[in-house]
Amino acid sequence: MQAVLEHSPSAGATAPNQTKTGGKRTGLLLLSPSVLLLLAWSLVPFVMTLWYSTQNYNLVDPTLHGFAGIDNYRYLLTDPDFLHSLLNTFVLVAGVLLISVGGGTLLAVLYDQEFFGRGIARILVISPFFIMPTVSALLWKNLMLHPIYGVYSAMMRAVGLTPIDWLARFPLLTIMMIVAWEWLPFAVLILLTAVQSLDGEQREAARMDGAGPIARFRYIILPHLGRAISVVVMIETIYLLTIFAEISVTTAGGPGVASTNLAYLIYSRALLQFDVGGASAGGVIAIIFANIVAIFLVRAVARNLEA
Amino acid sequence: MALKTKTSTRIGVTALGWSIALWLFFPIFWMILTSFKSEVQAISTPPKLFFMPTLSSYGEVFERASYWHFALNTVIVSVGATAIAVVLAVPAAYSMAFLPSKRTRGILLWMLSTRMLPPVGVLVPIYLLARNTHLLDTCTGLAVVDMLTNLPIIVWMLYTFFREVPAPILEAGRMDGATRWQEMTMVLLPLALPGIASTALLSLILCWNEAFWSLNLTSSHAAPLTAFIASFSSPEGLFFGKLSAASTLAVAPILVFGWISQKQLVRGLTFGAVK
């Protein structure tokens, strides 16, 4: 990202002795396979989704067919489940970002300190990033949070509290915690590298001048992390907008739609209720929604990286 | 750190660093531990930390589901998708880095924006396309989809790595009469190999753990480890020993792989954002 913005394309590496058109053609030729594939990948399904979204199309009910106009959209947009799932999507993304970026920054500073066995501790911290979402969801649902057999429930009983059925009582919050557990390590991984790249002399100088740990964090470390935080936010948002496996495995979106996000709502419409038309309308809305977020993100990140 | 920190601070940092690390790692540790318990031990209350380890859960998992079948699918799909994506991305990134035009930056941003396309938004058409082309429930179908979802990120990462290769080195090669192909394969690739390796690593990890498409586009024949695990989430999932053994089997290869390659991986993950 930084490279894109720092080296403007015109300040290029094109060989001086090379004819311009020849280079251009070669460049285009080399670029085209990837571009054409991605063009097809992003356009064809989208156009199809757009088409299905205007149709009455149910996989199990062949009598229902024909042009539906905007009925699928109207039906969806007036559905309280839809608004609820949109809100849940937002809460999940914002919550996990907050936990992973906030926690990640603090942990990056912590694991930047010299201490006994730091290397091993770091490896332990980043491990959850390698665990597949289905496994982490099952792991938390059963081994950790199960109201009877879970370790956390046993701990609560040990100190005299009544265990809570987390996924039934606070489904969205619990899923947020599980997802944050997966993504916090990712943030730590990147932010730690950023903290370590900070000039040691600068930190030392600040310390000599009498800056306390909080002042050093606020005025030296935090500004330095801007770029890395942008990258974390950007990559995590891509994945968080479409959280699926964790919901599917733990609550199946329930109870009711309490933990249904947009991705899961469309999934349940399409593959569980076979309503291709309605699911496609949801898909179009999800794509529009993601693009709005993408525009803001790319802008914000680009600005931050240029600074 | 040139200055001596106070001993009490040092002890505090050590304690805090280790407690958080152990707390975050605890679920994984407990999963591995439980996989060596019998079903009775696995659900004993209070949970047991010390017990006679047994391999019975592993035995039952292997008996019930053909782990190797799922694992092989995962390996084929991950390696296949990564290999094709890298082969496609190298020329694209080369072109962007060394033959840039006015549109290069725009193309890059556009590529990344396709990655933000929510898979669920195009689930129906992709599902129907896969069904009509008989690619549903095949390793090829899943690998193609995984390849396409990761391609933008791979192009982007390779581009940042290629930018670090000094152009004069490539020019020198060309002066000596190297063709573009030779320039790319004999000059650039050896120089950018660490970058390509870390890009491939990240892609492998993402493919290995990819759940959405693998759960929706496969059923039995091409089902990878994500599906293997999902099959243990049914009420039978309450057999904690078997569940843990299956989970451990599914994540162990990639976890060990990640541990070994973490230094290399960081290089790739930071997208040149950290200098």
Short mmCIF file of N, CA and C in Angstrom, two decimals, chain A residues 104-105 107-113 118 122 126 186-198 225 228, chain B residues 266 274:
data_model
loop_
_atom_site.label_atom_id
_atom_site.label_comp_id
_atom_site.label_asym_id
_atom_site.label_seq_id
_atom_site.Cartn_x
_atom_site.Cartn_y
_atom_site.Cartn_z
N GLY A 104 -4.43 -4.93 20.62
CA GLY A 104 -3.23 -5.23 19.85
C GLY A 104 -2.14 -4.19 20.08
N THR A 105 -2.53 -2.93 20.17
CA THR A 105 -1.55 -1.86 20.40
C THR A 105 -0.89 -2.04 21.76
N LEU A 107 -0.72 -4.76 23.59
CA LEU A 107 0.09 -5.97 23.63
C LEU A 107 1.38 -5.81 22.84
N ALA A 108 1.31 -5.06 21.73
CA ALA A 108 2.52 -4.85 20.94
C ALA A 108 3.57 -4.14 21.79
N VAL A 109 3.12 -3.15 22.57
CA VAL A 109 4.06 -2.44 23.44
C VAL A 109 4.59 -3.38 24.51
N LEU A 110 3.70 -4.20 25.06
CA LEU A 110 4.11 -5.14 26.10
C LEU A 110 5.16 -6.13 25.58
N TYR A 111 4.88 -6.73 24.40
CA TYR A 111 5.81 -7.75 23.89
C TYR A 111 7.03 -7.16 23.22
N ASP A 112 7.08 -5.83 23.20
CA ASP A 112 8.29 -5.18 22.72
C ASP A 112 9.31 -5.11 23.87
N GLN A 113 8.83 -5.20 25.11
CA GLN A 113 9.72 -5.15 26.28
C GLN A 113 10.55 -6.43 26.34
N ARG A 118 10.46 -14.24 26.14
CA ARG A 118 9.60 -13.42 25.31
C ARG A 118 9.28 -14.08 23.97
N ARG A 122 5.52 -14.79 22.66
CA ARG A 122 5.00 -14.21 21.42
C ARG A 122 4.37 -15.26 20.53
N ILE A 126 0.43 -15.32 19.11
CA ILE A 126 -0.04 -15.26 17.73
C ILE A 126 -0.70 -16.56 17.26
N PHE A 186 -3.43 -11.31 15.02
CA PHE A 186 -3.06 -10.70 13.75
C PHE A 186 -2.63 -9.25 13.98
N ALA A 187 -3.44 -8.52 14.76
CA ALA A 187 -3.11 -7.13 15.06
C ALA A 187 -1.78 -7.05 15.81
N VAL A 188 -1.60 -7.95 16.79
CA VAL A 188 -0.35 -7.94 17.56
C VAL A 188 0.83 -8.17 16.63
N LEU A 189 0.68 -9.14 15.74
CA LEU A 189 1.76 -9.51 14.82
C LEU A 189 2.24 -8.30 14.03
N ILE A 190 1.30 -7.55 13.47
CA ILE A 190 1.67 -6.41 12.63
C ILE A 190 2.12 -5.22 13.47
N LEU A 191 1.38 -4.93 14.54
CA LEU A 191 1.73 -3.75 15.34
C LEU A 191 3.05 -3.93 16.07
N LEU A 192 3.32 -5.17 16.47
CA LEU A 192 4.59 -5.44 17.14
C LEU A 192 5.76 -5.15 16.20
N THR A 193 5.62 -5.59 14.97
CA THR A 193 6.67 -5.31 13.99
C THR A 193 6.85 -3.81 13.83
N ALA A 194 5.74 -3.09 13.83
CA ALA A 194 5.81 -1.64 13.68
C ALA A 194 6.51 -1.00 14.88
N VAL A 195 6.15 -1.44 16.08
CA VAL A 195 6.77 -0.86 17.29
C VAL A 195 8.27 -1.12 17.26
N GLN A 196 8.63 -2.34 16.83
CA GLN A 196 10.06 -2.68 16.84
C GLN A 196 10.85 -1.89 15.81
N SER A 197 10.16 -1.42 14.78
CA SER A 197 10.87 -0.66 13.75
C SER A 197 11.11 0.78 14.20
N LEU A 198 10.53 1.13 15.35
CA LEU A 198 10.69 2.49 15.87
C LEU A 198 12.15 2.70 16.25
N LEU A 225 2.56 4.33 14.84
CA LEU A 225 1.77 3.14 14.50
C LEU A 225 0.66 3.41 13.48
N ALA A 228 0.52 1.17 10.33
CA ALA A 228 0.27 -0.24 10.62
C ALA A 228 -1.18 -0.44 11.05
N VAL B 266 5.56 -12.47 8.82
CA VAL B 266 5.40 -11.07 9.23
C VAL B 266 5.82 -10.15 8.09
N VAL B 274 5.33 -1.27 7.35
CA VAL B 274 6.27 -1.14 8.44
C VAL B 274 7.65 -1.11 7.84
#
